[in-house]
């Protein structure tokens, strides 16, 4: 109990210090988040499903298991991205996709596609809306296990 209270006190003090230094509450609350923390909504997954079919399927396949381009679901995808920050994955998608017109989707559309890909790889939806905000996405780690 003493160790838990001490850890909580340290975390609370760090949060207060960061907020006092002008770091946004969203960034502070994102500390320690992983892709298992429910960082996107079910609604984003549904929107992302249609977008992925329209924008990703022609190269990555209708099942996104890879055809002309690498797989976006499954062990190969997770092995490639685990321990990376979600900002790296989201940035790669936003800056290079769709391959015939990189960066042409709206930020919300890219966020929905990322949410769909995460869901397809077994990560749970939650109540937080995933936003294409680098400072926030860089606080979320892609992990293989909870």
Short mmCIF file of N, CA and C in Angstrom, two decimals:
data_model
loop_
_atom_site.label_atom_id
_atom_site.label_comp_id
_atom_site.label_asym_id
_atom_site.label_seq_id
_atom_site.Cartn_x
_atom_site.Cartn_y
_atom_site.Cartn_z
N UNK A 1 0.83 -1.19 0.00
CA UNK A 1 0.00 0.00 0.00
C UNK A 1 0.88 1.26 0.00
N UNK A 2 1.96 1.23 0.81
CA UNK A 2 2.84 2.39 0.89
C UNK A 2 3.46 2.67 -0.48
N UNK A 3 3.89 1.60 -1.21
CA UNK A 3 4.50 1.79 -2.53
C UNK A 3 3.47 2.34 -3.52
N UNK A 4 2.23 1.85 -3.47
CA UNK A 4 1.20 2.36 -4.36
C UNK A 4 0.95 3.85 -4.10
N UNK A 5 0.84 4.23 -2.83
CA UNK A 5 0.60 5.61 -2.47
C UNK A 5 1.77 6.48 -2.93
N UNK A 6 2.99 5.98 -2.76
CA UNK A 6 4.18 6.72 -3.18
C UNK A 6 4.19 6.90 -4.69
N UNK A 7 3.87 5.86 -5.43
CA UNK A 7 3.83 5.96 -6.89
C UNK A 7 2.76 6.93 -7.34
N UNK A 8 1.60 6.87 -6.67
CA UNK A 8 0.51 7.79 -7.01
C UNK A 8 0.93 9.22 -6.73
N UNK A 9 1.58 9.45 -5.61
CA UNK A 9 2.03 10.80 -5.24
C UNK A 9 3.02 11.33 -6.25
N UNK A 10 3.95 10.50 -6.68
CA UNK A 10 4.94 10.91 -7.68
C UNK A 10 4.24 11.24 -9.00
N UNK A 11 3.31 10.39 -9.42
CA UNK A 11 2.58 10.64 -10.67
C UNK A 11 1.77 11.92 -10.58
N UNK A 12 1.12 12.14 -9.44
CA UNK A 12 0.32 13.36 -9.27
C UNK A 12 1.21 14.59 -9.30
N UNK A 13 2.35 14.51 -8.62
CA UNK A 13 3.28 15.65 -8.60
C UNK A 13 3.81 15.94 -10.00
N UNK A 14 4.12 14.89 -10.76
CA UNK A 14 4.60 15.06 -12.13
C UNK A 14 3.52 15.71 -12.99
N UNK A 15 2.29 15.27 -12.84
CA UNK A 15 1.19 15.85 -13.59
C UNK A 15 1.03 17.34 -13.29
N UNK A 16 1.06 17.69 -12.01
CA UNK A 16 0.94 19.09 -11.61
C UNK A 16 2.10 19.91 -12.18
N UNK A 17 3.31 19.36 -12.11
CA UNK A 17 4.48 20.07 -12.64
C UNK A 17 4.37 20.28 -14.14
N UNK A 18 3.94 19.25 -14.85
CA UNK A 18 3.81 19.37 -16.30
C UNK A 18 2.74 20.38 -16.67
N UNK A 19 1.61 20.34 -15.97
CA UNK A 19 0.55 21.30 -16.25
C UNK A 19 1.01 22.72 -15.94
N UNK A 20 1.76 22.87 -14.85
CA UNK A 20 2.30 24.17 -14.49
C UNK A 20 3.30 24.69 -15.52
N UNK A 21 3.96 23.76 -16.21
CA UNK A 21 4.94 24.15 -17.23
C UNK A 21 4.27 24.42 -18.57
N UNK A 22 2.95 24.34 -18.62
CA UNK A 22 2.24 24.66 -19.85
C UNK A 22 1.96 23.47 -20.75
N UNK A 23 2.25 22.25 -20.30
CA UNK A 23 1.95 21.06 -21.10
C UNK A 23 0.46 20.81 -20.99
N UNK A 24 -0.18 20.54 -22.12
CA UNK A 24 -1.64 20.39 -22.11
C UNK A 24 -2.09 19.17 -21.32
N UNK A 25 -3.29 19.26 -20.77
CA UNK A 25 -3.87 18.16 -20.01
C UNK A 25 -3.99 16.91 -20.88
N UNK A 26 -4.30 17.06 -22.17
CA UNK A 26 -4.43 15.91 -23.07
C UNK A 26 -3.12 15.15 -23.17
N UNK A 27 -2.00 15.88 -23.27
CA UNK A 27 -0.70 15.22 -23.36
C UNK A 27 -0.37 14.55 -22.04
N UNK A 28 -0.63 15.22 -20.92
CA UNK A 28 -0.33 14.65 -19.61
C UNK A 28 -1.15 13.39 -19.40
N UNK A 29 -2.45 13.42 -19.74
CA UNK A 29 -3.29 12.26 -19.51
C UNK A 29 -2.94 11.11 -20.44
N UNK A 30 -2.28 11.40 -21.55
CA UNK A 30 -1.91 10.35 -22.50
C UNK A 30 -0.66 9.61 -22.06
N UNK A 31 0.08 10.13 -21.08
CA UNK A 31 1.30 9.49 -20.62
C UNK A 31 1.00 8.04 -20.25
N UNK A 32 1.83 7.13 -20.73
CA UNK A 32 1.68 5.73 -20.37
C UNK A 32 0.63 4.99 -21.16
N UNK A 33 0.00 5.61 -22.12
CA UNK A 33 -1.02 4.92 -22.91
C UNK A 33 -0.36 3.99 -23.92
N UNK A 34 -1.06 2.91 -24.20
CA UNK A 34 -0.65 2.00 -25.26
C UNK A 34 -1.85 1.80 -26.18
N UNK A 35 -1.64 1.05 -27.23
CA UNK A 35 -2.73 0.75 -28.16
C UNK A 35 -3.78 -0.15 -27.51
N UNK A 36 -3.51 -0.63 -26.30
CA UNK A 36 -4.49 -1.42 -25.55
C UNK A 36 -5.36 -0.54 -24.66
N UNK A 37 -5.13 0.77 -24.66
CA UNK A 37 -5.82 1.69 -23.75
C UNK A 37 -7.12 2.25 -24.30
N UNK A 38 -7.63 1.74 -25.40
CA UNK A 38 -8.88 2.26 -25.96
C UNK A 38 -8.71 3.68 -26.49
N UNK A 39 -7.77 3.85 -27.41
CA UNK A 39 -7.40 5.19 -27.88
C UNK A 39 -8.19 5.65 -29.10
N UNK A 40 -9.20 4.91 -29.49
CA UNK A 40 -10.06 5.27 -30.62
C UNK A 40 -11.47 4.78 -30.32
N UNK A 41 -12.44 5.28 -31.07
CA UNK A 41 -13.83 4.90 -30.83
C UNK A 41 -14.32 3.87 -31.85
N UNK A 42 -15.37 3.18 -31.49
CA UNK A 42 -16.00 2.22 -32.40
C UNK A 42 -16.53 2.93 -33.64
N UNK A 43 -17.02 4.14 -33.48
CA UNK A 43 -17.51 4.92 -34.61
C UNK A 43 -16.38 5.19 -35.61
N UNK A 44 -15.18 5.48 -35.10
CA UNK A 44 -14.04 5.70 -35.99
C UNK A 44 -13.71 4.43 -36.76
N UNK A 45 -13.84 3.30 -36.11
CA UNK A 45 -13.56 2.02 -36.77
C UNK A 45 -14.51 1.82 -37.94
N UNK A 46 -15.80 2.11 -37.73
CA UNK A 46 -16.78 1.95 -38.80
C UNK A 46 -16.48 2.90 -39.97
N UNK A 47 -16.16 4.13 -39.68
CA UNK A 47 -15.81 5.09 -40.73
C UNK A 47 -14.53 4.65 -41.44
N UNK A 48 -13.57 4.19 -40.66
CA UNK A 48 -12.29 3.76 -41.21
C UNK A 48 -12.41 2.53 -42.10
N UNK A 49 -13.38 1.68 -41.80
CA UNK A 49 -13.59 0.46 -42.60
C UNK A 49 -13.91 0.82 -44.05
N UNK A 50 -14.84 1.74 -44.23
CA UNK A 50 -15.22 2.16 -45.59
C UNK A 50 -14.07 2.88 -46.28
N UNK A 51 -13.37 3.73 -45.54
CA UNK A 51 -12.24 4.45 -46.13
C UNK A 51 -11.12 3.50 -46.53
N UNK A 52 -10.82 2.53 -45.68
CA UNK A 52 -9.76 1.57 -45.98
C UNK A 52 -10.10 0.74 -47.22
N UNK A 53 -11.36 0.37 -47.35
CA UNK A 53 -11.77 -0.39 -48.53
C UNK A 53 -11.57 0.44 -49.80
N UNK A 54 -11.91 1.71 -49.71
CA UNK A 54 -11.82 2.60 -50.88
C UNK A 54 -10.40 3.06 -51.18
N UNK A 55 -9.61 3.30 -50.14
CA UNK A 55 -8.31 3.93 -50.32
C UNK A 55 -7.12 3.00 -50.17
N UNK A 56 -7.29 1.87 -49.49
CA UNK A 56 -6.15 0.99 -49.18
C UNK A 56 -6.22 -0.37 -49.88
N UNK A 57 -7.44 -0.83 -50.12
CA UNK A 57 -7.65 -2.18 -50.63
C UNK A 57 -7.00 -2.49 -51.96
N UNK A 58 -6.91 -1.51 -52.86
CA UNK A 58 -6.36 -1.81 -54.18
C UNK A 58 -4.89 -2.22 -54.13
N UNK A 59 -4.15 -1.76 -53.14
CA UNK A 59 -2.74 -2.14 -53.00
C UNK A 59 -2.51 -3.16 -51.89
N UNK A 60 -3.19 -2.98 -50.76
CA UNK A 60 -2.97 -3.84 -49.61
C UNK A 60 -3.91 -5.04 -49.59
N UNK A 61 -4.82 -5.12 -50.56
CA UNK A 61 -5.76 -6.23 -50.64
C UNK A 61 -7.04 -5.94 -49.89
N UNK A 62 -8.11 -6.62 -50.29
CA UNK A 62 -9.41 -6.38 -49.67
C UNK A 62 -9.42 -6.81 -48.21
N UNK A 63 -8.56 -7.76 -47.85
CA UNK A 63 -8.46 -8.19 -46.45
C UNK A 63 -7.32 -7.48 -45.72
N UNK A 64 -6.61 -6.61 -46.44
CA UNK A 64 -5.47 -5.84 -45.93
C UNK A 64 -4.31 -6.72 -45.51
N UNK A 65 -4.29 -7.97 -46.00
CA UNK A 65 -3.21 -8.89 -45.66
C UNK A 65 -2.04 -8.79 -46.64
N UNK A 66 -2.09 -7.78 -47.51
CA UNK A 66 -0.99 -7.53 -48.42
C UNK A 66 -1.16 -8.20 -49.76
N UNK A 67 -0.99 -7.43 -50.80
CA UNK A 67 -0.95 -7.95 -52.16
C UNK A 67 0.19 -7.25 -52.86
N UNK A 68 -0.06 -6.04 -53.37
CA UNK A 68 0.99 -5.25 -54.00
C UNK A 68 1.80 -4.47 -52.97
N UNK A 69 1.26 -4.34 -51.79
CA UNK A 69 1.90 -3.57 -50.71
C UNK A 69 1.88 -4.43 -49.44
N UNK A 70 2.66 -4.06 -48.43
CA UNK A 70 2.73 -4.86 -47.19
C UNK A 70 1.38 -5.03 -46.50
N UNK A 71 1.31 -6.07 -45.69
CA UNK A 71 0.11 -6.34 -44.89
C UNK A 71 -0.09 -5.24 -43.85
N UNK A 72 -1.35 -4.91 -43.62
CA UNK A 72 -1.71 -3.94 -42.60
C UNK A 72 -2.36 -4.61 -41.39
N UNK A 73 -2.51 -5.91 -41.46
CA UNK A 73 -3.07 -6.70 -40.36
C UNK A 73 -2.23 -7.95 -40.18
N UNK A 74 -2.24 -8.45 -38.97
CA UNK A 74 -1.56 -9.70 -38.70
C UNK A 74 -0.18 -9.55 -38.07
N UNK A 75 0.46 -10.69 -37.90
CA UNK A 75 1.74 -10.75 -37.18
C UNK A 75 2.84 -9.90 -37.82
N UNK A 76 2.92 -9.91 -39.15
CA UNK A 76 3.97 -9.13 -39.81
C UNK A 76 3.82 -7.64 -39.51
N UNK A 77 2.60 -7.17 -39.55
CA UNK A 77 2.33 -5.76 -39.26
C UNK A 77 2.71 -5.43 -37.82
N UNK A 78 2.23 -6.24 -36.89
CA UNK A 78 2.51 -5.98 -35.47
C UNK A 78 4.01 -6.12 -35.19
N UNK A 79 4.65 -7.13 -35.75
CA UNK A 79 6.10 -7.29 -35.55
C UNK A 79 6.87 -6.09 -36.05
N UNK A 80 6.42 -5.50 -37.14
CA UNK A 80 7.10 -4.33 -37.69
C UNK A 80 6.90 -3.09 -36.82
N UNK A 81 5.71 -2.92 -36.25
CA UNK A 81 5.38 -1.68 -35.55
C UNK A 81 5.46 -1.74 -34.04
N UNK A 82 5.61 -2.93 -33.43
CA UNK A 82 5.57 -2.95 -31.97
C UNK A 82 6.74 -2.18 -31.38
N UNK A 83 6.46 -1.57 -30.27
CA UNK A 83 7.37 -0.68 -29.54
C UNK A 83 7.58 0.66 -30.23
N UNK A 84 6.91 0.90 -31.34
CA UNK A 84 6.95 2.22 -31.98
C UNK A 84 5.88 3.09 -31.34
N UNK A 85 5.93 4.34 -31.60
CA UNK A 85 4.91 5.28 -31.15
C UNK A 85 3.83 5.34 -32.23
N UNK A 86 2.59 5.47 -31.80
CA UNK A 86 1.48 5.53 -32.75
C UNK A 86 1.65 6.69 -33.72
N UNK A 87 2.31 7.75 -33.28
CA UNK A 87 2.58 8.89 -34.15
C UNK A 87 3.42 8.52 -35.36
N UNK A 88 4.32 7.55 -35.20
CA UNK A 88 5.14 7.10 -36.33
C UNK A 88 4.28 6.42 -37.38
N UNK A 89 3.42 5.52 -36.94
CA UNK A 89 2.53 4.82 -37.87
C UNK A 89 1.57 5.79 -38.53
N UNK A 90 0.91 6.62 -37.74
CA UNK A 90 -0.07 7.57 -38.28
C UNK A 90 0.60 8.55 -39.24
N UNK A 91 1.79 9.01 -38.88
CA UNK A 91 2.52 9.93 -39.75
C UNK A 91 2.90 9.29 -41.06
N UNK A 92 3.34 8.04 -41.00
CA UNK A 92 3.70 7.31 -42.23
C UNK A 92 2.49 7.20 -43.14
N UNK A 93 1.35 6.85 -42.56
CA UNK A 93 0.14 6.72 -43.37
C UNK A 93 -0.26 8.07 -43.95
N UNK A 94 -0.27 9.10 -43.13
CA UNK A 94 -0.70 10.42 -43.59
C UNK A 94 0.24 10.99 -44.65
N UNK A 95 1.52 10.76 -44.51
CA UNK A 95 2.49 11.35 -45.44
C UNK A 95 2.72 10.57 -46.71
N UNK A 96 2.31 9.30 -46.73
CA UNK A 96 2.62 8.48 -47.91
C UNK A 96 1.41 7.81 -48.57
N UNK A 97 0.24 7.93 -47.96
CA UNK A 97 -0.93 7.24 -48.49
C UNK A 97 -2.07 8.21 -48.76
N UNK A 98 -2.95 7.85 -49.68
CA UNK A 98 -2.82 6.75 -50.63
C UNK A 98 -1.64 6.98 -51.56
N UNK A 99 -1.07 5.91 -52.04
CA UNK A 99 0.18 6.01 -52.79
C UNK A 99 0.07 6.87 -54.04
N UNK A 100 -1.12 6.95 -54.61
CA UNK A 100 -1.29 7.77 -55.82
C UNK A 100 -1.63 9.23 -55.51
N UNK A 101 -1.86 9.54 -54.23
CA UNK A 101 -2.21 10.92 -53.84
C UNK A 101 -1.92 11.12 -52.35
N UNK A 102 -0.66 11.03 -51.93
CA UNK A 102 -0.31 11.12 -50.50
C UNK A 102 -0.78 12.43 -49.86
N UNK A 103 -1.27 12.31 -48.64
CA UNK A 103 -1.65 13.49 -47.87
C UNK A 103 -2.93 14.18 -48.30
N UNK A 104 -3.71 13.53 -49.15
CA UNK A 104 -4.91 14.20 -49.68
C UNK A 104 -6.18 13.97 -48.88
N UNK A 105 -6.14 13.09 -47.89
CA UNK A 105 -7.33 12.87 -47.08
C UNK A 105 -7.37 13.89 -45.95
N UNK A 106 -8.54 14.06 -45.37
CA UNK A 106 -8.70 14.94 -44.21
C UNK A 106 -8.06 14.26 -42.99
N UNK A 107 -7.63 15.05 -42.04
CA UNK A 107 -7.01 14.51 -40.82
C UNK A 107 -7.93 13.48 -40.14
N UNK A 108 -9.22 13.78 -40.10
CA UNK A 108 -10.17 12.86 -39.47
C UNK A 108 -10.25 11.54 -40.22
N UNK A 109 -10.11 11.59 -41.55
CA UNK A 109 -10.15 10.36 -42.34
C UNK A 109 -8.93 9.51 -42.06
N UNK A 110 -7.76 10.14 -41.96
CA UNK A 110 -6.56 9.38 -41.61
C UNK A 110 -6.71 8.77 -40.23
N UNK A 111 -7.24 9.53 -39.27
CA UNK A 111 -7.44 9.01 -37.92
C UNK A 111 -8.39 7.81 -37.93
N UNK A 112 -9.44 7.88 -38.73
CA UNK A 112 -10.39 6.77 -38.83
C UNK A 112 -9.74 5.53 -39.43
N UNK A 113 -8.89 5.72 -40.42
CA UNK A 113 -8.18 4.58 -41.02
C UNK A 113 -7.24 3.95 -40.00
N UNK A 114 -6.51 4.77 -39.27
CA UNK A 114 -5.62 4.25 -38.23
C UNK A 114 -6.42 3.49 -37.18
N UNK A 115 -7.57 4.03 -36.77
CA UNK A 115 -8.43 3.34 -35.80
C UNK A 115 -8.88 1.99 -36.35
N UNK A 116 -9.27 1.96 -37.61
CA UNK A 116 -9.70 0.70 -38.23
C UNK A 116 -8.56 -0.32 -38.24
N UNK A 117 -7.36 0.12 -38.61
CA UNK A 117 -6.21 -0.79 -38.64
C UNK A 117 -5.90 -1.33 -37.25
N UNK A 118 -5.97 -0.46 -36.25
CA UNK A 118 -5.73 -0.92 -34.88
C UNK A 118 -6.77 -1.96 -34.47
N UNK A 119 -8.03 -1.69 -34.77
CA UNK A 119 -9.11 -2.63 -34.43
C UNK A 119 -8.91 -3.96 -35.15
N UNK A 120 -8.51 -3.91 -36.41
CA UNK A 120 -8.29 -5.13 -37.18
C UNK A 120 -7.12 -5.95 -36.65
N UNK A 121 -6.26 -5.31 -35.90
CA UNK A 121 -5.13 -6.00 -35.28
C UNK A 121 -5.41 -6.37 -33.83
N UNK A 122 -6.67 -6.29 -33.42
CA UNK A 122 -7.09 -6.78 -32.11
C UNK A 122 -7.07 -5.77 -30.98
N UNK A 123 -6.76 -4.52 -31.26
CA UNK A 123 -6.74 -3.51 -30.20
C UNK A 123 -8.17 -3.02 -29.95
N UNK A 124 -8.52 -2.77 -28.69
CA UNK A 124 -9.90 -2.43 -28.35
C UNK A 124 -10.24 -0.96 -28.57
N UNK A 125 -11.48 -0.73 -28.94
CA UNK A 125 -12.00 0.63 -29.01
C UNK A 125 -12.27 1.10 -27.59
N UNK A 126 -12.37 2.41 -27.43
CA UNK A 126 -12.66 2.98 -26.12
C UNK A 126 -13.50 4.23 -26.29
N UNK A 127 -13.40 5.13 -25.36
CA UNK A 127 -14.20 6.35 -25.42
C UNK A 127 -13.41 7.54 -25.95
N UNK A 128 -12.09 7.39 -26.09
CA UNK A 128 -11.27 8.48 -26.61
C UNK A 128 -11.31 8.51 -28.13
N UNK A 129 -11.48 9.70 -28.69
CA UNK A 129 -11.43 9.87 -30.14
C UNK A 129 -9.98 10.06 -30.55
N UNK A 130 -9.52 9.24 -31.46
CA UNK A 130 -8.16 9.35 -31.98
C UNK A 130 -8.08 10.57 -32.89
N UNK A 131 -7.11 11.41 -32.63
CA UNK A 131 -6.93 12.62 -33.43
C UNK A 131 -5.53 12.60 -34.02
N UNK A 132 -5.39 13.18 -35.19
CA UNK A 132 -4.09 13.25 -35.85
C UNK A 132 -3.31 14.44 -35.28
N UNK A 133 -2.96 14.32 -34.01
CA UNK A 133 -2.18 15.34 -33.32
C UNK A 133 -0.89 14.66 -32.87
N UNK A 134 0.21 15.04 -33.49
CA UNK A 134 1.49 14.35 -33.28
C UNK A 134 1.86 14.28 -31.80
N UNK A 135 1.71 15.37 -31.06
CA UNK A 135 2.08 15.37 -29.64
C UNK A 135 1.30 14.33 -28.85
N UNK A 136 0.05 14.11 -29.22
CA UNK A 136 -0.76 13.11 -28.53
C UNK A 136 -0.43 11.70 -29.01
N UNK A 137 -0.31 11.52 -30.31
CA UNK A 137 -0.04 10.20 -30.86
C UNK A 137 1.33 9.68 -30.45
N UNK A 138 2.28 10.57 -30.27
CA UNK A 138 3.62 10.15 -29.86
C UNK A 138 3.67 9.70 -28.40
N UNK A 139 2.59 9.91 -27.67
CA UNK A 139 2.51 9.45 -26.28
C UNK A 139 1.89 8.05 -26.17
N UNK A 140 1.48 7.48 -27.31
CA UNK A 140 0.82 6.18 -27.32
C UNK A 140 1.77 5.17 -27.96
N UNK A 141 2.08 4.14 -27.20
CA UNK A 141 3.02 3.11 -27.66
C UNK A 141 2.25 1.92 -28.25
N UNK A 142 2.74 1.42 -29.36
CA UNK A 142 2.17 0.22 -29.96
C UNK A 142 2.84 -0.98 -29.29
N UNK A 143 2.07 -1.81 -28.64
CA UNK A 143 2.61 -2.98 -27.93
C UNK A 143 1.90 -4.24 -28.38
N UNK A 144 2.58 -5.36 -28.23
CA UNK A 144 1.99 -6.64 -28.61
C UNK A 144 1.00 -7.14 -27.55
N UNK A 145 1.32 -6.88 -26.31
CA UNK A 145 0.48 -7.38 -25.22
C UNK A 145 0.11 -6.25 -24.29
N UNK A 146 -0.93 -6.51 -23.50
CA UNK A 146 -1.40 -5.51 -22.54
C UNK A 146 -0.33 -5.32 -21.52
#
